């Protein structure tokens, strides 16, 4: 860790940094040494940190939070936690502390895939996201997070609703058994008055979304009048033809749409190809259908 830290300090012109920690023998002191070298990189504006199957101590998280606070030029941040089984509200509080001092962030990607993050943690993160008024790209991946529900995800969506400049939104929720139709109703209410989103992706594979939820999603799609790229994954959900008709009709009204991805494989309800009809568009449309 000390050697890496010293090497980093010599990279005075570094603008982007990716660090991945997982299955290594680095001690907390080694990781902290690396983090403490980051503030010396005066031109650094993008950080991508990956933690895979690691247990982050409070001291490491606190140091990471301080790093975010000490980098005034930082505008792009990616924090990815993969299979971190001991992710706690303390971890979320540390991230919150760092986000609250990063009001100039324009891009934020959060990944908590297969972690123990829960609704309380999401509520803490939402508080930090709420102040990022310049954010133009936001992504959150909660794949296979069994401890979250509509309540926690709704807090994140409500925080996003206050960011009027957001033009790219990715919501990745596959294998989240606590996600139900309620989140679709919240999403519809949040997006209702906003038309600045140009890229929208939502992954609901293996969730308990049914036709009623998809109907709310269809209403939301109609509000994405500026959308150019749209992606929807409903793999292994309980939907039928009626829902697909509503989604297709909603998409037909997006006159700027140039890229479309629909994943409808292994849906429990019957989905017929005839309902996936093409709609005329003023531009060439790149369309990907997985049935």
PDB file of C-alpha atoms in Angstrom:
ATOM      1  CA  UNK A   1       0.000   0.000   0.000  1.00  0.00           C
ATOM      2  CA  UNK A   2       2.793   2.427   0.858  1.00  0.00           C
ATOM      3  CA  UNK A   3       4.577   1.771  -2.449  1.00  0.00           C
ATOM      4  CA  UNK A   4       1.385   2.340  -4.436  1.00  0.00           C
ATOM      5  CA  UNK A   5       0.714   5.535  -2.483  1.00  0.00           C
ATOM      6  CA  UNK A   6       4.180   6.914  -3.234  1.00  0.00           C
ATOM      7  CA  UNK A   7       3.779   6.052  -6.912  1.00  0.00           C
ATOM      8  CA  UNK A   8       0.415   7.814  -7.048  1.00  0.00           C
ATOM      9  CA  UNK A   9       1.879  11.006  -5.601  1.00  0.00           C
ATOM     10  CA  UNK A  10       4.227  11.220  -8.574  1.00  0.00           C
ATOM     11  CA  UNK A  11       1.352  11.120 -11.086  1.00  0.00           C
ATOM     12  CA  UNK A  12       0.707  14.849 -10.948  1.00  0.00           C
ATOM     13  CA  UNK A  13      -1.213  14.977 -14.254  1.00  0.00           C
ATOM     14  CA  UNK A  14      -3.556  12.092 -13.448  1.00  0.00           C
ATOM     15  CA  UNK A  15      -7.188  12.924 -14.286  1.00  0.00           C
ATOM     16  CA  UNK A  16      -8.908   9.554 -13.877  1.00  0.00           C
ATOM     17  CA  UNK A  17      -8.231   6.818 -11.300  1.00  0.00           C
ATOM     18  CA  UNK A  18      -9.599   3.272 -10.988  1.00  0.00           C
ATOM     19  CA  UNK A  19      -8.766   1.208  -7.890  1.00  0.00           C
ATOM     20  CA  UNK A  20     -10.069  -2.300  -7.260  1.00  0.00           C
ATOM     21  CA  UNK A  21      -9.815  -4.032  -3.880  1.00  0.00           C
ATOM     22  CA  UNK A  22     -10.794  -7.647  -3.353  1.00  0.00           C
ATOM     23  CA  UNK A  23      -9.182 -10.882  -2.187  1.00  0.00           C
ATOM     24  CA  UNK A  24      -5.884  -9.135  -1.431  1.00  0.00           C
ATOM     25  CA  UNK A  25      -3.580  -9.115   1.562  1.00  0.00           C
ATOM     26  CA  UNK A  26      -3.649  -5.313   1.852  1.00  0.00           C
ATOM     27  CA  UNK A  27      -4.201  -4.200   5.434  1.00  0.00           C
ATOM     28  CA  UNK A  28      -6.407  -1.283   6.441  1.00  0.00           C
ATOM     29  CA  UNK A  29      -3.278   0.835   6.823  1.00  0.00           C
ATOM     30  CA  UNK A  30      -2.231  -0.031   3.256  1.00  0.00           C
ATOM     31  CA  UNK A  31      -5.612   0.950   1.824  1.00  0.00           C
ATOM     32  CA  UNK A  32      -5.684   4.135   3.891  1.00  0.00           C
ATOM     33  CA  UNK A  33      -2.189   5.069   2.635  1.00  0.00           C
ATOM     34  CA  UNK A  34      -3.436   4.786  -0.944  1.00  0.00           C
ATOM     35  CA  UNK A  35      -6.522   6.891  -0.205  1.00  0.00           C
ATOM     36  CA  UNK A  36      -4.446   9.553   1.574  1.00  0.00           C
ATOM     37  CA  UNK A  37      -2.318   9.977  -1.561  1.00  0.00           C
ATOM     38  CA  UNK A  38      -5.340  10.911  -3.692  1.00  0.00           C
ATOM     39  CA  UNK A  39      -5.752  14.539  -2.479  1.00  0.00           C
ATOM     40  CA  UNK A  40      -2.270  15.316  -3.872  1.00  0.00           C
ATOM     41  CA  UNK A  41      -3.564  14.614  -7.409  1.00  0.00           C
ATOM     42  CA  UNK A  42      -4.746  18.140  -8.132  1.00  0.00           C
ATOM     43  CA  UNK A  43      -6.057  17.407 -11.641  1.00  0.00           C
ATOM     44  CA  UNK A  44      -7.998  14.308 -10.693  1.00  0.00           C
ATOM     45  CA  UNK A  45     -11.679  14.659 -11.621  1.00  0.00           C
ATOM     46  CA  UNK A  46     -12.858  11.033 -11.909  1.00  0.00           C
ATOM     47  CA  UNK A  47     -12.587   8.209  -9.342  1.00  0.00           C
ATOM     48  CA  UNK A  48     -13.762   4.609  -9.779  1.00  0.00           C
ATOM     49  CA  UNK A  49     -13.438   2.419  -6.657  1.00  0.00           C
ATOM     50  CA  UNK A  50     -14.335  -1.284  -6.653  1.00  0.00           C
ATOM     51  CA  UNK A  51     -14.644  -3.381  -3.490  1.00  0.00           C
ATOM     52  CA  UNK A  52     -15.193  -7.091  -4.105  1.00  0.00           C
ATOM     53  CA  UNK A  53     -15.979  -9.410  -1.187  1.00  0.00           C
ATOM     54  CA  UNK A  54     -14.160  -7.137   1.219  1.00  0.00           C
ATOM     55  CA  UNK A  55     -14.961  -6.088   4.764  1.00  0.00           C
ATOM     56  CA  UNK A  56     -14.395  -2.344   5.061  1.00  0.00           C
ATOM     57  CA  UNK A  57     -13.474  -1.098   8.492  1.00  0.00           C
ATOM     58  CA  UNK A  58     -14.816   2.192   9.838  1.00  0.00           C
ATOM     59  CA  UNK A  59     -11.352   3.753   9.514  1.00  0.00           C
ATOM     60  CA  UNK A  60     -11.152   2.872   5.792  1.00  0.00           C
ATOM     61  CA  UNK A  61     -14.651   4.223   5.103  1.00  0.00           C
ATOM     62  CA  UNK A  62     -13.895   7.372   7.090  1.00  0.00           C
ATOM     63  CA  UNK A  63     -10.712   7.941   5.084  1.00  0.00           C
ATOM     64  CA  UNK A  64     -12.620   7.418   1.822  1.00  0.00           C
ATOM     65  CA  UNK A  65     -15.208   9.956   2.943  1.00  0.00           C
ATOM     66  CA  UNK A  66     -12.471  12.483   3.696  1.00  0.00           C
ATOM     67  CA  UNK A  67     -10.894  11.869   0.283  1.00  0.00           C
ATOM     68  CA  UNK A  68     -14.154  12.760  -1.449  1.00  0.00           C
ATOM     69  CA  UNK A  69     -14.412  15.897   0.649  1.00  0.00           C
ATOM     70  CA  UNK A  70     -10.824  16.990  -0.125  1.00  0.00           C
ATOM     71  CA  UNK A  71     -11.072  16.672  -3.923  1.00  0.00           C
ATOM     72  CA  UNK A  72     -12.665  19.950  -5.098  1.00  0.00           C
ATOM     73  CA  UNK A  73     -12.121  19.015  -8.771  1.00  0.00           C
ATOM     74  CA  UNK A  74     -13.947  15.685  -8.470  1.00  0.00           C
ATOM     75  CA  UNK A  75     -16.993  15.593 -10.782  1.00  0.00           C
ATOM     76  CA  UNK A  76     -17.258  11.868 -11.611  1.00  0.00           C
ATOM     77  CA  UNK A  77     -17.539   9.222  -8.890  1.00  0.00           C
ATOM     78  CA  UNK A  78     -18.134   5.472  -9.098  1.00  0.00           C
ATOM     79  CA  UNK A  79     -18.418   3.389  -5.935  1.00  0.00           C
ATOM     80  CA  UNK A  80     -18.948  -0.336  -6.506  1.00  0.00           C
ATOM     81  CA  UNK A  81     -19.459  -2.848  -3.720  1.00  0.00           C
ATOM     82  CA  UNK A  82     -19.721  -6.480  -4.880  1.00  0.00           C
ATOM     83  CA  UNK A  83     -20.759  -9.226  -2.449  1.00  0.00           C
ATOM     84  CA  UNK A  84     -19.734  -7.210   0.611  1.00  0.00           C
ATOM     85  CA  UNK A  85     -21.739  -9.162   3.167  1.00  0.00           C
ATOM     86  CA  UNK A  86     -21.142  -6.820   6.083  1.00  0.00           C
ATOM     87  CA  UNK A  87     -22.235  -3.570   4.440  1.00  0.00           C
ATOM     88  CA  UNK A  88     -23.866  -1.561   7.226  1.00  0.00           C
ATOM     89  CA  UNK A  89     -25.534   1.754   7.885  1.00  0.00           C
ATOM     90  CA  UNK A  90     -22.164   3.017   9.116  1.00  0.00           C
ATOM     91  CA  UNK A  91     -20.780   2.423   5.590  1.00  0.00           C
ATOM     92  CA  UNK A  92     -23.726   4.340   4.161  1.00  0.00           C
ATOM     93  CA  UNK A  93     -23.234   7.207   6.633  1.00  0.00           C
ATOM     94  CA  UNK A  94     -19.601   7.560   5.558  1.00  0.00           C
ATOM     95  CA  UNK A  95     -20.606   7.692   1.887  1.00  0.00           C
ATOM     96  CA  UNK A  96     -23.292  10.241   2.812  1.00  0.00           C
ATOM     97  CA  UNK A  97     -20.689  12.437   4.522  1.00  0.00           C
ATOM     98  CA  UNK A  98     -18.540  12.386   1.387  1.00  0.00           C
ATOM     99  CA  UNK A  99     -21.447  13.105  -0.972  1.00  0.00           C
ATOM    100  CA  UNK A 100     -22.645  16.076   1.068  1.00  0.00           C
ATOM    101  CA  UNK A 101     -19.363  17.861   0.345  1.00  0.00           C
ATOM    102  CA  UNK A 102     -19.416  16.980  -3.364  1.00  0.00           C
ATOM    103  CA  UNK A 103     -22.181  19.263  -4.604  1.00  0.00           C
ATOM    104  CA  UNK A 104     -20.323  19.751  -7.914  1.00  0.00           C
ATOM    105  CA  UNK A 105     -20.623  16.073  -8.933  1.00  0.00           C
ATOM    106  CA  UNK A 106     -22.062  15.592 -12.420  1.00  0.00           C
ATOM    107  CA  UNK A 107     -21.823  11.787 -12.637  1.00  0.00           C
ATOM    108  CA  UNK A 108     -22.530   9.299  -9.835  1.00  0.00           C
ATOM    109  CA  UNK A 109     -22.607   5.503 -10.155  1.00  0.00           C
ATOM    110  CA  UNK A 110     -23.415   3.405  -7.083  1.00  0.00           C
ATOM    111  CA  UNK A 111     -23.315  -0.389  -7.144  1.00  0.00           C
ATOM    112  CA  UNK A 112     -24.240  -2.563  -4.152  1.00  0.00           C
ATOM    113  CA  UNK A 113     -24.624  -5.888  -5.939  1.00  0.00           C
ATOM    114  CA  UNK A 114     -25.249  -8.826  -3.570  1.00  0.00           C
ATOM    115  CA  UNK A 115     -24.533  -6.768  -0.452  1.00  0.00           C
ATOM    116  CA  UNK A 116     -26.423  -6.507   2.841  1.00  0.00           C
ATOM    117  CA  UNK A 117     -27.527  -2.927   2.168  1.00  0.00           C
ATOM    118  CA  UNK A 118     -31.015  -2.255   3.558  1.00  0.00           C
ATOM    119  CA  UNK A 119     -33.728   0.429   3.474  1.00  0.00           C
ATOM    120  CA  UNK A 120     -32.095   2.404   6.288  1.00  0.00           C
ATOM    121  CA  UNK A 121     -28.848   2.596   4.313  1.00  0.00           C
ATOM    122  CA  UNK A 122     -30.722   3.722   1.180  1.00  0.00           C
ATOM    123  CA  UNK A 123     -32.454   6.457   3.173  1.00  0.00           C
ATOM    124  CA  UNK A 124     -29.048   7.758   4.322  1.00  0.00           C
ATOM    125  CA  UNK A 125     -27.695   7.717   0.758  1.00  0.00           C
ATOM    126  CA  UNK A 126     -30.806   9.535  -0.474  1.00  0.00           C
ATOM    127  CA  UNK A 127     -30.024  12.406   1.894  1.00  0.00           C
ATOM    128  CA  UNK A 128     -26.617  12.840   0.226  1.00  0.00           C
ATOM    129  CA  UNK A 129     -27.964  12.487  -3.324  1.00  0.00           C
ATOM    130  CA  UNK A 130     -30.603  15.126  -2.621  1.00  0.00           C
ATOM    131  CA  UNK A 131     -27.949  17.859  -2.527  1.00  0.00           C
ATOM    132  CA  UNK A 132     -26.267  16.973  -5.829  1.00  0.00           C
ATOM    133  CA  UNK A 133     -28.073  19.612  -7.875  1.00  0.00           C
ATOM    134  CA  UNK A 134     -25.590  19.479 -10.797  1.00  0.00           C
ATOM    135  CA  UNK A 135     -25.887  15.721 -11.288  1.00  0.00           C
ATOM    136  CA  UNK A 136     -26.547  14.843 -14.947  1.00  0.00           C
ATOM    137  CA  UNK A 137     -25.892  11.065 -14.853  1.00  0.00           C
ATOM    138  CA  UNK A 138     -27.056   8.782 -12.057  1.00  0.00           C
ATOM    139  CA  UNK A 139     -26.968   4.996 -11.783  1.00  0.00           C
ATOM    140  CA  UNK A 140     -27.735   2.659  -8.902  1.00  0.00           C
ATOM    141  CA  UNK A 141     -27.335  -1.123  -9.027  1.00  0.00           C
ATOM    142  CA  UNK A 142     -29.094  -3.086  -6.282  1.00  0.00           C
ATOM    143  CA  UNK A 143     -28.931  -6.505  -7.964  1.00  0.00           C
ATOM    144  CA  UNK A 144     -29.664  -9.418  -5.613  1.00  0.00           C
ATOM    145  CA  UNK A 145     -29.987  -7.189  -2.537  1.00  0.00           C
ATOM    146  CA  UNK A 146     -32.447  -9.189  -0.430  1.00  0.00           C
ATOM    147  CA  UNK A 147     -32.748  -6.662   2.414  1.00  0.00           C
ATOM    148  CA  UNK A 148     -34.234  -3.768   0.442  1.00  0.00           C
ATOM    149  CA  UNK A 149     -37.853  -2.974  -0.365  1.00  0.00           C
ATOM    150  CA  UNK A 150     -39.992  -0.389  -2.148  1.00  0.00           C
ATOM    151  CA  UNK A 151     -39.648   1.886   0.887  1.00  0.00           C
ATOM    152  CA  UNK A 152     -35.873   2.310   0.589  1.00  0.00           C
ATOM    153  CA  UNK A 153     -35.869   2.565  -3.212  1.00  0.00           C
ATOM    154  CA  UNK A 154     -38.607   5.209  -3.049  1.00  0.00           C
ATOM    155  CA  UNK A 155     -36.295   7.385  -0.936  1.00  0.00           C
ATOM    156  CA  UNK A 156     -33.671   7.237  -3.704  1.00  0.00           C
ATOM    157  CA  UNK A 157     -36.257   8.096  -6.380  1.00  0.00           C
ATOM    158  CA  UNK A 158     -37.582  11.032  -4.370  1.00  0.00           C
ATOM    159  CA  UNK A 159     -34.023  12.375  -4.021  1.00  0.00           C
ATOM    160  CA  UNK A 160     -33.532  12.098  -7.795  1.00  0.00           C
ATOM    161  CA  UNK A 161     -36.713  14.078  -8.399  1.00  0.00           C
ATOM    162  CA  UNK A 162     -35.012  17.183  -6.979  1.00  0.00           C
ATOM    163  CA  UNK A 163     -32.201  17.011  -9.572  1.00  0.00           C
ATOM    164  CA  UNK A 164     -33.566  18.940 -12.539  1.00  0.00           C
ATOM    165  CA  UNK A 165     -30.417  18.544 -14.672  1.00  0.00           C
ATOM    166  CA  UNK A 166     -30.410  14.737 -14.622  1.00  0.00           C
ATOM    167  CA  UNK A 167     -30.300  13.501 -18.233  1.00  0.00           C
ATOM    168  CA  UNK A 168     -29.235   9.852 -17.722  1.00  0.00           C
ATOM    169  CA  UNK A 169     -30.924   7.521 -15.228  1.00  0.00           C
ATOM    170  CA  UNK A 170     -30.179   3.809 -14.623  1.00  0.00           C
ATOM    171  CA  UNK A 171     -32.135   1.787 -12.048  1.00  0.00           C
ATOM    172  CA  UNK A 172     -30.888  -1.812 -11.772  1.00  0.00           C
ATOM    173  CA  UNK A 173     -33.083  -3.960  -9.493  1.00  0.00           C
ATOM    174  CA  UNK A 174     -32.940  -7.620 -10.706  1.00  0.00           C
ATOM    175  CA  UNK A 175     -33.460 -10.401  -8.144  1.00  0.00           C
ATOM    176  CA  UNK A 176     -34.702  -7.874  -5.567  1.00  0.00           C
ATOM    177  CA  UNK A 177     -37.590  -9.762  -4.000  1.00  0.00           C
ATOM    178  CA  UNK A 178     -38.704  -6.696  -2.036  1.00  0.00           C
ATOM    179  CA  UNK A 179     -39.436  -4.706  -5.213  1.00  0.00           C
ATOM    180  CA  UNK A 180     -43.146  -4.675  -6.098  1.00  0.00           C
ATOM    181  CA  UNK A 181     -45.673  -2.591  -8.050  1.00  0.00           C
ATOM    182  CA  UNK A 182     -45.421   0.162  -5.450  1.00  0.00           C
ATOM    183  CA  UNK A 183     -42.040   1.282  -6.808  1.00  0.00           C
ATOM    184  CA  UNK A 184     -43.602   1.806 -10.255  1.00  0.00           C
ATOM    185  CA  UNK A 185     -46.232   4.103  -8.800  1.00  0.00           C
ATOM    186  CA  UNK A 186     -43.479   6.101  -7.060  1.00  0.00           C
ATOM    187  CA  UNK A 187     -41.414   6.264 -10.257  1.00  0.00           C
ATOM    188  CA  UNK A 188     -44.425   7.563 -12.173  1.00  0.00           C
ATOM    189  CA  UNK A 189     -44.996  10.311  -9.592  1.00  0.00           C
ATOM    190  CA  UNK A 190     -41.300  11.270  -9.511  1.00  0.00           C
ATOM    191  CA  UNK A 191     -40.834  11.514 -13.284  1.00  0.00           C
ATOM    192  CA  UNK A 192     -44.269  13.015 -14.010  1.00  0.00           C
ATOM    193  CA  UNK A 193     -43.144  16.652 -14.115  1.00  0.00           C
ATOM    194  CA  UNK A 194     -39.703  16.111 -15.654  1.00  0.00           C
ATOM    195  CA  UNK A 195     -38.818  15.835 -19.343  1.00  0.00           C
ATOM    196  CA  UNK A 196     -35.022  16.270 -19.397  1.00  0.00           C
ATOM    197  CA  UNK A 197     -34.062  12.566 -19.256  1.00  0.00           C
ATOM    198  CA  UNK A 198     -32.418  11.449 -22.504  1.00  0.00           C
ATOM    199  CA  UNK A 199     -31.214   7.989 -21.421  1.00  0.00           C
ATOM    200  CA  UNK A 200     -33.342   5.751 -19.221  1.00  0.00           C
ATOM    201  CA  UNK A 201     -32.715   2.144 -18.165  1.00  0.00           C
ATOM    202  CA  UNK A 202     -34.624   0.023 -15.679  1.00  0.00           C
ATOM    203  CA  UNK A 203     -33.945  -3.642 -14.923  1.00  0.00           C
ATOM    204  CA  UNK A 204     -36.762  -5.477 -13.124  1.00  0.00           C
ATOM    205  CA  UNK A 205     -35.812  -9.086 -13.906  1.00  0.00           C
ATOM    206  CA  UNK A 206     -36.973 -11.638 -11.321  1.00  0.00           C
ATOM    207  CA  UNK A 207     -38.961  -9.059  -9.343  1.00  0.00           C
ATOM    208  CA  UNK A 208     -42.619  -9.242  -8.321  1.00  0.00           C
ATOM    209  CA  UNK A 209     -43.719  -6.625 -10.827  1.00  0.00           C
ATOM    210  CA  UNK A 210     -47.100  -7.449 -12.396  1.00  0.00           C
ATOM    211  CA  UNK A 211     -49.367  -5.867 -15.005  1.00  0.00           C
ATOM    212  CA  UNK A 212     -50.528  -3.074 -12.685  1.00  0.00           C
ATOM    213  CA  UNK A 213     -46.921  -2.016 -12.139  1.00  0.00           C
ATOM    214  CA  UNK A 214     -46.160  -2.075 -15.859  1.00  0.00           C
ATOM    215  CA  UNK A 215     -49.205   0.095 -16.535  1.00  0.00           C
ATOM    216  CA  UNK A 216     -47.771   2.705 -14.143  1.00  0.00           C
ATOM    217  CA  UNK A 217     -44.435   2.358 -15.941  1.00  0.00           C
ATOM    218  CA  UNK A 218     -46.199   3.016 -19.254  1.00  0.00           C
ATOM    219  CA  UNK A 219     -47.662   6.241 -17.867  1.00  0.00           C
ATOM    220  CA  UNK A 220     -44.156   7.289 -16.796  1.00  0.00           C
ATOM    221  CA  UNK A 221     -42.725   6.546 -20.257  1.00  0.00           C
ATOM    222  CA  UNK A 222     -45.129   9.058 -21.785  1.00  0.00           C
ATOM    223  CA  UNK A 223     -43.465  11.787 -19.707  1.00  0.00           C
ATOM    224  CA  UNK A 224     -39.998  11.020 -21.135  1.00  0.00           C
ATOM    225  CA  UNK A 225     -40.577  13.292 -24.113  1.00  0.00           C
ATOM    226  CA  UNK A 226     -36.853  13.987 -24.651  1.00  0.00           C
ATOM    227  CA  UNK A 227     -35.698  10.354 -24.278  1.00  0.00           C
ATOM    228  CA  UNK A 228     -33.285   9.093 -26.960  1.00  0.00           C
ATOM    229  CA  UNK A 229     -32.310   5.699 -25.454  1.00  0.00           C
ATOM    230  CA  UNK A 230     -34.662   3.447 -23.484  1.00  0.00           C
ATOM    231  CA  UNK A 231     -33.986   0.014 -21.950  1.00  0.00           C
ATOM    232  CA  UNK A 232     -36.443  -2.218 -20.082  1.00  0.00           C
ATOM    233  CA  UNK A 233     -35.697  -5.690 -18.704  1.00  0.00           C
ATOM    234  CA  UNK A 234     -38.744  -7.708 -17.602  1.00  0.00           C
ATOM    235  CA  UNK A 235     -37.106 -11.143 -17.720  1.00  0.00           C
ATOM    236  CA  UNK A 236     -39.070 -13.718 -15.699  1.00  0.00           C
ATOM    237  CA  UNK A 237     -41.809 -11.352 -14.497  1.00  0.00           C
ATOM    238  CA  UNK A 238     -45.574 -11.884 -14.415  1.00  0.00           C
ATOM    239  CA  UNK A 239     -46.710  -9.787 -17.372  1.00  0.00           C
ATOM    240  CA  UNK A 240     -49.170 -10.447 -20.197  1.00  0.00           C
ATOM    241  CA  UNK A 241     -50.060  -8.976 -23.584  1.00  0.00           C
ATOM    242  CA  UNK A 242     -52.077  -6.080 -22.205  1.00  0.00           C
ATOM    243  CA  UNK A 243     -48.996  -4.661 -20.470  1.00  0.00           C
ATOM    244  CA  UNK A 244     -46.869  -4.979 -23.602  1.00  0.00           C
ATOM    245  CA  UNK A 245     -49.494  -3.122 -25.638  1.00  0.00           C
ATOM    246  CA  UNK A 246     -49.383  -0.227 -23.143  1.00  0.00           C
ATOM    247  CA  UNK A 247     -45.564  -0.124 -23.170  1.00  0.00           C
ATOM    248  CA  UNK A 248     -45.467  -0.193 -26.989  1.00  0.00           C
ATOM    249  CA  UNK A 249     -48.059   2.579 -27.269  1.00  0.00           C
ATOM    250  CA  UNK A 250     -46.127   4.694 -24.761  1.00  0.00           C
ATOM    251  CA  UNK A 251     -42.848   4.211 -26.633  1.00  0.00           C
ATOM    252  CA  UNK A 252     -44.471   5.237 -29.912  1.00  0.00           C
ATOM    253  CA  UNK A 253     -44.888   8.743 -28.507  1.00  0.00           C
ATOM    254  CA  UNK A 254     -41.159   9.242 -27.891  1.00  0.00           C
ATOM    255  CA  UNK A 255     -40.297  11.098 -31.091  1.00  0.00           C
ATOM    256  CA  UNK A 256     -36.583  11.452 -30.277  1.00  0.00           C
ATOM    257  CA  UNK A 257     -36.052   7.747 -29.474  1.00  0.00           C
ATOM    258  CA  UNK A 258     -33.117   6.243 -31.421  1.00  0.00           C
ATOM    259  CA  UNK A 259     -32.156   3.233 -29.279  1.00  0.00           C
ATOM    260  CA  UNK A 260     -34.534   0.728 -27.711  1.00  0.00           C
ATOM    261  CA  UNK A 261     -33.861  -2.456 -25.703  1.00  0.00           C
ATOM    262  CA  UNK A 262     -36.721  -4.681 -24.486  1.00  0.00           C
ATOM    263  CA  UNK A 263     -36.004  -7.969 -22.686  1.00  0.00           C
ATOM    264  CA  UNK A 264     -39.150 -10.049 -22.233  1.00  0.00           C
ATOM    265  CA  UNK A 265     -37.747 -13.575 -22.048  1.00  0.00           C
ATOM    266  CA  UNK A 266     -39.302 -16.217 -19.756  1.00  0.00           C
ATOM    267  CA  UNK A 267     -42.208 -14.009 -18.746  1.00  0.00           C
ATOM    268  CA  UNK A 268     -44.689 -15.989 -16.684  1.00  0.00           C
ATOM    269  CA  UNK A 269     -47.674 -14.491 -18.529  1.00  0.00           C
ATOM    270  CA  UNK A 270     -48.183 -15.085 -22.282  1.00  0.00           C
ATOM    271  CA  UNK A 271     -46.497 -12.514 -24.531  1.00  0.00           C
ATOM    272  CA  UNK A 272     -47.231 -12.762 -28.238  1.00  0.00           C
ATOM    273  CA  UNK A 273     -44.952 -11.430 -30.943  1.00  0.00           C
ATOM    274  CA  UNK A 274     -47.856  -9.639 -32.646  1.00  0.00           C
ATOM    275  CA  UNK A 275     -48.054  -7.175 -29.776  1.00  0.00           C
ATOM    276  CA  UNK A 276     -44.416  -6.157 -30.242  1.00  0.00           C
ATOM    277  CA  UNK A 277     -45.340  -4.230 -33.346  1.00  0.00           C
ATOM    278  CA  UNK A 278     -43.107  -1.575 -34.862  1.00  0.00           C
ATOM    279  CA  UNK A 279     -44.024   2.094 -34.609  1.00  0.00           C
ATOM    280  CA  UNK A 280     -43.042   4.782 -37.059  1.00  0.00           C
ATOM    281  CA  UNK A 281     -40.355   7.167 -35.914  1.00  0.00           C
ATOM    282  CA  UNK A 282     -38.761  10.240 -37.431  1.00  0.00           C
ATOM    283  CA  UNK A 283     -35.269   8.813 -36.952  1.00  0.00           C
ATOM    284  CA  UNK A 284     -33.564   5.482 -37.429  1.00  0.00           C
ATOM    285  CA  UNK A 285     -34.338   3.353 -34.392  1.00  0.00           C
ATOM    286  CA  UNK A 286     -31.901   0.768 -33.073  1.00  0.00           C
ATOM    287  CA  UNK A 287     -34.151  -1.866 -31.511  1.00  0.00           C
ATOM    288  CA  UNK A 288     -33.108  -4.977 -29.547  1.00  0.00           C
ATOM    289  CA  UNK A 289     -35.769  -7.494 -28.577  1.00  0.00           C
ATOM    290  CA  UNK A 290     -35.005 -10.551 -26.482  1.00  0.00           C
ATOM    291  CA  UNK A 291     -38.015 -12.858 -26.214  1.00  0.00           C
TER     292      UNK A 291
END
